[in-house]
Short mmCIF file of C-alpha atoms in Angstrom, two decimals:
data_model
loop_
_atom_site.label_atom_id
_atom_site.label_comp_id
_atom_site.label_asym_id
_atom_site.label_seq_id
_atom_site.Cartn_x
_atom_site.Cartn_y
_atom_site.Cartn_z
CA MET V 8 14.03 51.39 -17.59
CA LYS V 9 16.46 50.03 -20.15
CA VAL V 10 18.11 46.70 -19.43
CA THR V 11 21.24 45.71 -21.32
CA VAL V 12 21.71 41.95 -21.53
CA VAL V 13 25.26 40.77 -22.15
CA SER V 14 27.14 37.48 -22.11
CA ARG V 15 30.00 36.78 -19.71
CA SER V 16 32.39 37.87 -22.45
CA GLY V 17 30.59 41.23 -22.69
CA ARG V 18 28.84 40.53 -26.00
CA GLU V 19 25.32 41.94 -26.24
CA VAL V 20 22.84 39.05 -26.19
CA ILE V 21 19.72 41.11 -26.96
CA LYS V 22 20.58 43.74 -29.54
CA GLY V 23 19.56 47.22 -28.43
CA GLY V 24 18.58 46.08 -24.94
CA ILE V 25 15.09 45.73 -23.49
CA GLU V 26 12.76 48.53 -22.38
CA LEU V 27 10.68 47.72 -19.28
CA HIS V 28 8.53 49.74 -16.90
CA ASP V 29 10.15 50.96 -13.68
CA GLU V 30 8.28 48.43 -11.50
CA ALA V 31 9.26 45.42 -13.64
CA THR V 32 10.51 42.30 -11.91
CA VAL V 33 13.33 39.98 -12.91
CA SER V 34 10.64 37.53 -14.04
CA ASP V 35 9.29 40.21 -16.41
CA LEU V 36 12.79 40.58 -17.85
CA GLN V 37 13.07 36.82 -18.36
CA GLU V 38 9.75 36.77 -20.20
CA ALA V 39 10.92 39.68 -22.36
CA ILE V 40 14.14 37.82 -23.23
CA HIS V 41 12.04 34.78 -24.11
CA ALA V 42 9.79 36.89 -26.32
CA ARG V 43 12.84 38.18 -28.22
CA THR V 44 14.63 34.81 -28.42
CA LYS V 45 12.20 31.89 -28.23
CA LYS V 46 14.69 29.18 -27.24
CA TYR V 47 15.69 31.04 -24.07
CA TYR V 48 12.63 30.23 -21.94
CA PRO V 49 12.84 31.52 -18.33
CA SER V 50 14.03 28.28 -16.68
CA ARG V 51 16.90 28.18 -19.19
CA GLN V 52 18.14 31.63 -18.14
CA ARG V 53 20.58 32.55 -15.39
CA LEU V 54 20.86 36.29 -14.84
CA THR V 55 23.55 37.86 -12.65
CA LEU V 56 25.00 41.29 -11.98
CA PRO V 57 28.33 42.05 -13.67
CA MET V 58 31.38 41.38 -11.50
CA GLN V 59 33.32 44.49 -10.54
CA ALA V 60 36.95 44.55 -11.59
CA GLY V 61 39.30 43.36 -8.86
CA ILE V 62 36.52 41.86 -6.72
CA GLN V 63 36.70 38.16 -5.99
CA GLY V 64 33.78 35.89 -5.27
CA LYS V 65 30.60 34.71 -6.95
CA PRO V 66 28.31 37.04 -8.92
CA ILE V 67 24.92 38.02 -7.48
CA VAL V 68 22.16 35.92 -9.03
CA LEU V 69 18.97 37.84 -9.76
CA SER V 70 15.87 36.46 -8.03
CA PRO V 71 12.83 36.22 -10.38
CA LYS V 72 10.49 37.66 -7.75
CA LYS V 73 12.52 40.78 -7.03
CA LYS V 74 12.14 44.09 -8.81
CA LEU V 75 14.89 45.14 -11.20
CA VAL V 76 15.28 48.46 -9.38
CA ASP V 77 16.43 46.50 -6.33
CA TYR V 78 19.57 45.66 -8.28
CA CYS V 79 20.23 49.15 -9.62
CA ASP V 80 23.15 51.02 -8.10
CA GLY V 81 21.90 54.60 -8.08
CA ASN V 82 20.83 54.79 -11.74
CA VAL V 83 17.31 53.35 -11.87
CA LYS V 84 16.94 54.01 -15.60
CA ASN V 85 19.70 51.69 -16.78
CA LEU V 86 20.76 48.20 -15.70
CA THR V 87 23.22 45.72 -17.15
CA VAL V 88 22.77 42.03 -16.47
CA VAL V 89 24.90 39.06 -17.45
CA PHE V 90 23.06 36.24 -19.21
CA LYS V 91 24.02 32.56 -19.12
CA ASP V 92 22.26 29.88 -21.14
CA LEU V 93 21.69 26.90 -18.83
CA GLY V 94 20.86 24.65 -21.77
CA VAL V 95 17.80 22.52 -22.42
CA GLN V 96 15.89 21.95 -19.18
CA VAL V 97 13.63 19.17 -17.91
CA LEU V 98 11.39 19.05 -14.87
CA TYR V 99 13.01 17.59 -11.77
CA ARG V 100 10.11 15.14 -11.57
CA THR V 101 11.00 13.93 -15.06
CA LEU V 102 14.66 13.56 -14.11
CA PHE V 103 13.91 11.60 -10.93
CA PHE V 104 11.27 9.41 -12.59
CA TRP V 105 13.62 8.16 -15.30
CA GLU V 106 16.61 7.65 -13.02
CA TYR V 107 14.50 5.57 -10.59
CA LEU V 108 12.50 3.70 -13.23
CA GLY V 109 15.63 2.03 -14.60
CA PRO V 110 16.63 0.13 -11.43
CA LEU V 111 12.98 -0.70 -10.76
CA VAL V 112 12.68 -2.42 -14.17
CA ILE V 113 16.20 -3.84 -14.52
CA TYR V 114 16.46 -5.67 -11.19
CA PRO V 115 13.41 -7.97 -11.66
CA ILE V 116 14.71 -8.96 -15.11
CA PHE V 117 17.69 -10.68 -13.47
CA TYR V 118 15.38 -12.33 -10.93
CA TYR V 119 12.55 -13.55 -13.17
CA PHE V 120 14.16 -14.22 -16.55
CA PRO V 121 16.89 -16.70 -17.61
CA VAL V 122 19.39 -13.99 -18.51
CA TYR V 123 22.36 -15.91 -17.11
CA LYS V 124 22.38 -18.33 -20.02
CA TYR V 125 23.70 -15.42 -22.07
CA PHE V 126 26.63 -15.26 -19.64
CA GLY V 127 27.47 -18.95 -20.05
CA TYR V 128 25.41 -20.47 -17.20
CA GLU V 129 23.13 -23.15 -18.68
CA GLY V 130 22.19 -25.04 -15.51
CA GLU V 131 19.07 -24.70 -13.41
CA ARG V 132 19.19 -21.70 -11.06
CA VAL V 133 18.19 -22.21 -7.44
CA VAL V 134 16.35 -19.17 -6.02
CA TYR V 135 17.01 -18.66 -2.31
CA PRO V 136 14.56 -16.83 -0.03
CA VAL V 137 17.07 -14.00 0.48
CA GLN V 138 17.08 -13.34 -3.27
CA THR V 139 13.28 -13.10 -3.29
CA TYR V 140 13.22 -10.77 -0.30
CA ALA V 141 16.02 -8.69 -1.84
CA MET V 142 13.96 -8.23 -5.00
CA TYR V 143 10.93 -7.11 -2.99
CA TYR V 144 13.08 -4.79 -0.87
CA TRP V 145 14.69 -3.28 -3.97
CA CYS V 146 11.37 -2.70 -5.75
CA LEU V 147 9.84 -1.23 -2.59
CA HIS V 148 12.69 1.27 -2.34
CA TYR V 149 12.48 2.53 -5.92
CA SER V 150 8.67 2.48 -5.97
CA LYS V 151 8.82 4.64 -2.83
CA ARG V 152 11.22 7.01 -4.53
CA ILE V 153 8.99 7.45 -7.56
CA MET V 154 5.95 7.98 -5.33
CA GLU V 155 7.86 10.59 -3.29
CA THR V 156 8.92 12.34 -6.50
CA PHE V 157 5.31 12.98 -7.52
CA PHE V 158 3.52 13.30 -4.19
CA VAL V 159 6.02 14.33 -1.48
CA HIS V 160 9.01 16.33 -2.72
CA ARG V 161 8.76 20.07 -3.20
CA PHE V 162 11.55 21.42 -5.38
CA SER V 163 13.21 24.79 -4.91
CA HIS V 164 14.18 24.71 -8.61
CA ALA V 165 11.60 23.46 -11.07
CA THR V 166 14.02 22.25 -13.74
CA SER V 167 17.39 20.63 -14.27
CA PRO V 168 19.69 20.50 -17.35
CA LEU V 169 18.80 17.69 -19.76
CA SER V 170 22.37 16.39 -19.52
CA ASN V 171 21.69 15.40 -15.90
CA VAL V 172 19.09 12.88 -17.09
CA PHE V 173 21.76 10.93 -19.01
CA ARG V 174 24.32 11.23 -16.21
CA ASN V 175 21.95 10.17 -13.43
CA CYS V 176 20.41 7.37 -15.46
CA ALA V 177 23.87 6.03 -16.25
CA TYR V 178 24.66 5.97 -12.52
CA TYR V 179 21.45 4.36 -11.26
CA TRP V 180 20.85 1.99 -14.17
CA THR V 181 24.42 0.71 -14.22
CA PHE V 182 24.54 0.07 -10.48
CA GLY V 183 21.08 -1.51 -10.67
CA ALA V 184 22.28 -4.04 -13.24
CA TYR V 185 25.60 -4.55 -11.42
CA ILE V 186 23.97 -5.40 -8.09
CA ALA V 187 21.11 -7.44 -9.61
CA TYR V 188 23.60 -9.56 -11.56
CA TYR V 189 25.47 -10.67 -8.44
CA VAL V 190 22.58 -10.97 -5.97
CA ASN V 191 20.63 -13.21 -8.40
CA HIS V 192 23.65 -15.07 -9.77
CA PRO V 193 23.34 -18.90 -10.07
CA MET V 194 26.49 -19.26 -7.95
CA TYR V 195 25.29 -16.87 -5.24
CA THR V 196 25.81 -18.10 -1.67
CA PRO V 197 23.19 -16.81 0.79
CA VAL V 198 23.90 -15.59 4.30
CA ASN V 199 22.40 -17.36 7.30
CA ASP V 200 18.75 -16.79 8.17
CA LEU V 201 19.45 -14.61 11.23
CA GLN V 202 21.75 -12.26 9.34
CA MET V 203 19.17 -11.94 6.55
CA LYS V 204 16.41 -11.02 9.02
CA ILE V 205 18.61 -8.50 10.84
CA GLY V 206 19.68 -6.85 7.58
CA PHE V 207 16.24 -6.55 6.01
CA GLY V 208 14.59 -5.65 9.32
CA PHE V 209 17.07 -2.84 9.96
CA GLY V 210 16.78 -1.71 6.34
CA LEU V 211 12.99 -1.54 6.43
CA ILE V 212 13.08 0.55 9.61
CA CYS V 213 15.45 2.93 7.81
CA GLN V 214 13.20 3.05 4.73
CA VAL V 215 10.23 4.10 6.86
CA SER V 216 12.43 6.63 8.70
CA ASN V 217 13.68 7.98 5.40
CA PHE V 218 10.10 8.50 4.21
CA TYR V 219 9.25 10.39 7.41
CA CYS V 220 12.36 12.57 6.98
CA HIS V 221 11.13 13.51 3.50
CA ILE V 222 7.73 14.43 4.92
CA LEU V 223 9.41 16.76 7.43
CA LEU V 224 11.52 18.37 4.68
CA ARG V 225 8.42 18.79 2.53
CA ASN V 226 6.74 20.77 5.28
CA LEU V 227 9.62 23.27 5.30
CA ARG V 228 8.62 24.48 1.83
CA ASN V 229 5.51 26.15 0.49
CA PRO V 230 3.47 24.22 -2.10
CA ASN V 231 5.13 26.28 -4.87
CA GLY V 232 8.57 25.14 -3.66
CA ASN V 233 9.50 28.50 -2.15
CA GLY V 234 10.20 29.37 1.44
CA GLY V 235 13.97 29.71 1.48
CA TYR V 236 16.30 27.80 3.74
CA GLN V 237 14.99 26.86 7.17
CA ILE V 238 16.44 24.92 10.06
CA PRO V 239 15.13 21.35 9.81
CA HIS V 240 13.85 19.98 13.10
CA GLY V 241 11.97 17.04 14.51
CA PHE V 242 12.74 13.33 14.64
CA LEU V 243 16.37 12.60 13.62
CA PHE V 244 16.85 16.17 12.40
CA ASN V 245 17.31 17.19 16.03
CA ILE V 246 20.54 15.18 15.97
CA VAL V 247 21.72 15.14 12.35
CA THR V 248 21.59 17.92 9.76
CA CYS V 249 20.94 15.56 6.84
CA ALA V 250 18.91 12.80 8.48
CA ASN V 251 17.38 11.96 5.09
CA TYR V 252 20.84 11.02 3.76
CA THR V 253 21.68 9.18 6.99
CA THR V 254 18.64 6.92 6.70
CA GLU V 255 19.32 6.46 2.97
CA ILE V 256 22.83 5.18 3.69
CA TYR V 257 21.71 2.93 6.52
CA GLN V 258 18.89 1.38 4.50
CA TRP V 259 21.46 0.26 1.91
CA LEU V 260 23.67 -0.98 4.73
CA GLY V 261 20.76 -3.17 5.84
CA PHE V 262 20.32 -4.46 2.28
CA ASN V 263 24.00 -5.36 2.10
CA ILE V 264 24.06 -7.06 5.50
CA ALA V 265 21.25 -9.29 4.21
CA THR V 266 22.65 -9.97 0.73
CA GLN V 267 26.43 -9.64 1.23
CA THR V 268 27.84 -8.87 -2.23
CA ILE V 269 30.85 -6.83 -3.29
CA ALA V 270 28.67 -5.02 -5.85
CA GLY V 271 26.26 -3.90 -3.14
CA TYR V 272 29.01 -2.59 -0.90
CA VAL V 273 30.67 -0.73 -3.79
CA PHE V 274 27.34 1.02 -4.41
CA LEU V 275 27.00 1.77 -0.69
CA VAL V 276 30.46 3.38 -0.50
CA VAL V 277 29.99 5.45 -3.67
CA ALA V 278 26.52 6.63 -2.61
CA ALA V 279 27.75 7.44 0.92
CA LEU V 280 30.62 9.54 -0.47
CA ILE V 281 28.28 11.48 -2.76
CA MET V 282 25.72 12.12 -0.03
CA THR V 283 28.42 13.06 2.48
CA ASN V 284 29.67 15.71 0.07
CA TRP V 285 26.11 17.07 -0.30
CA ALA V 286 25.58 16.97 3.47
CA LEU V 287 28.79 18.87 4.25
CA ALA V 288 27.84 21.59 1.76
CA LYS V 289 24.33 21.90 3.22
CA HIS V 290 25.66 21.95 6.79
CA ARG V 291 28.08 24.76 5.96
CA ARG V 292 25.34 26.70 4.19
CA LEU V 293 22.91 26.43 7.09
CA LYS V 294 25.58 27.43 9.63
CA LYS V 295 26.45 30.46 7.52
CA LEU V 296 22.81 31.52 7.07
CA PHE V 297 21.85 30.99 10.71
CA ASP V 298 24.82 32.60 12.43
CA GLY V 299 22.97 34.15 15.39
CA LYS V 300 23.66 37.70 14.19
CA GLU V 301 21.20 40.56 13.50
CA GLY V 302 18.29 38.64 14.97
CA ARG V 303 18.90 35.45 13.02
CA PRO V 304 18.76 32.20 15.00
CA ARG V 305 21.98 30.27 15.55
CA TYR V 306 22.18 26.88 13.93
CA PRO V 307 22.27 24.25 16.69
CA ARG V 308 25.21 21.92 17.21
CA ARG V 309 24.52 18.72 15.25
CA TRP V 310 26.23 15.87 13.48
CA VAL V 311 26.36 16.37 9.71
CA ILE V 312 25.39 12.96 8.40
CA LEU V 313 26.93 9.95 10.15
CA PRO V 314 27.16 10.06 13.94
CA PRO V 315 29.57 9.76 15.63
CA PHE V 316 32.04 10.20 12.75
CA ILE V 317 30.84 13.16 10.69
#
């Protein structure tokens, strides 16, 4: 079998094409491309079938585990695929570790060190109990996230573009400094004791619930990250499609009830909007996949992310 590898503009990426045996898989093709052009390692490649003229929609992405003949239209001796360079890749674990490490390190700096003198505050800073509990709560959250990254999460895609490391770190590190600055500020006014206990108590319940949601999601995938889309079930997933995002939002709501800063609520709103967008996309995808046709189960009626609103 001869495989012609072209760019989206039609330019030949691998001169003369690649000769493979008839039972070769897409993964074999990726390795062959890598052998011919060293910088294009398999996780950097995206291979699709050419789009037919006049046909709208997204191109068919080739699955690494499938045979190339599965994508041939009649002629099993020749196949043309469209190559896209996804850019330099990093492991998802690397991406998540660095984005979570920033807030975990930055927040205690504002709590423990006299950084406010550099902002013009020379007086003695009074540390309220709520500020101490907020620091512990914050560090617990991001320590949990790092632990989940290495020991709980199973990723359907092993790598992510390197550019996402800079984007995600900018998001998490900036908000980490923004919130830490105001919660630990010398002029911070604490909430009453009851409100603090309600906020942190509710938030901790949501943190534990969020961890359990991640365990349930982990069990939907094989150890190698495969397994395809499945209907999540159990615990809050019987009510909400994206219960992991729901508990994530509510745990930050608890933090903000206890600490009461504009910075914290800005972060809560931005994070909720981002996760709502992800949840809507996942909900639509699951409903489309599990439509009750041709023996497929029908996706049950559920809230998307925030009952009773969405």
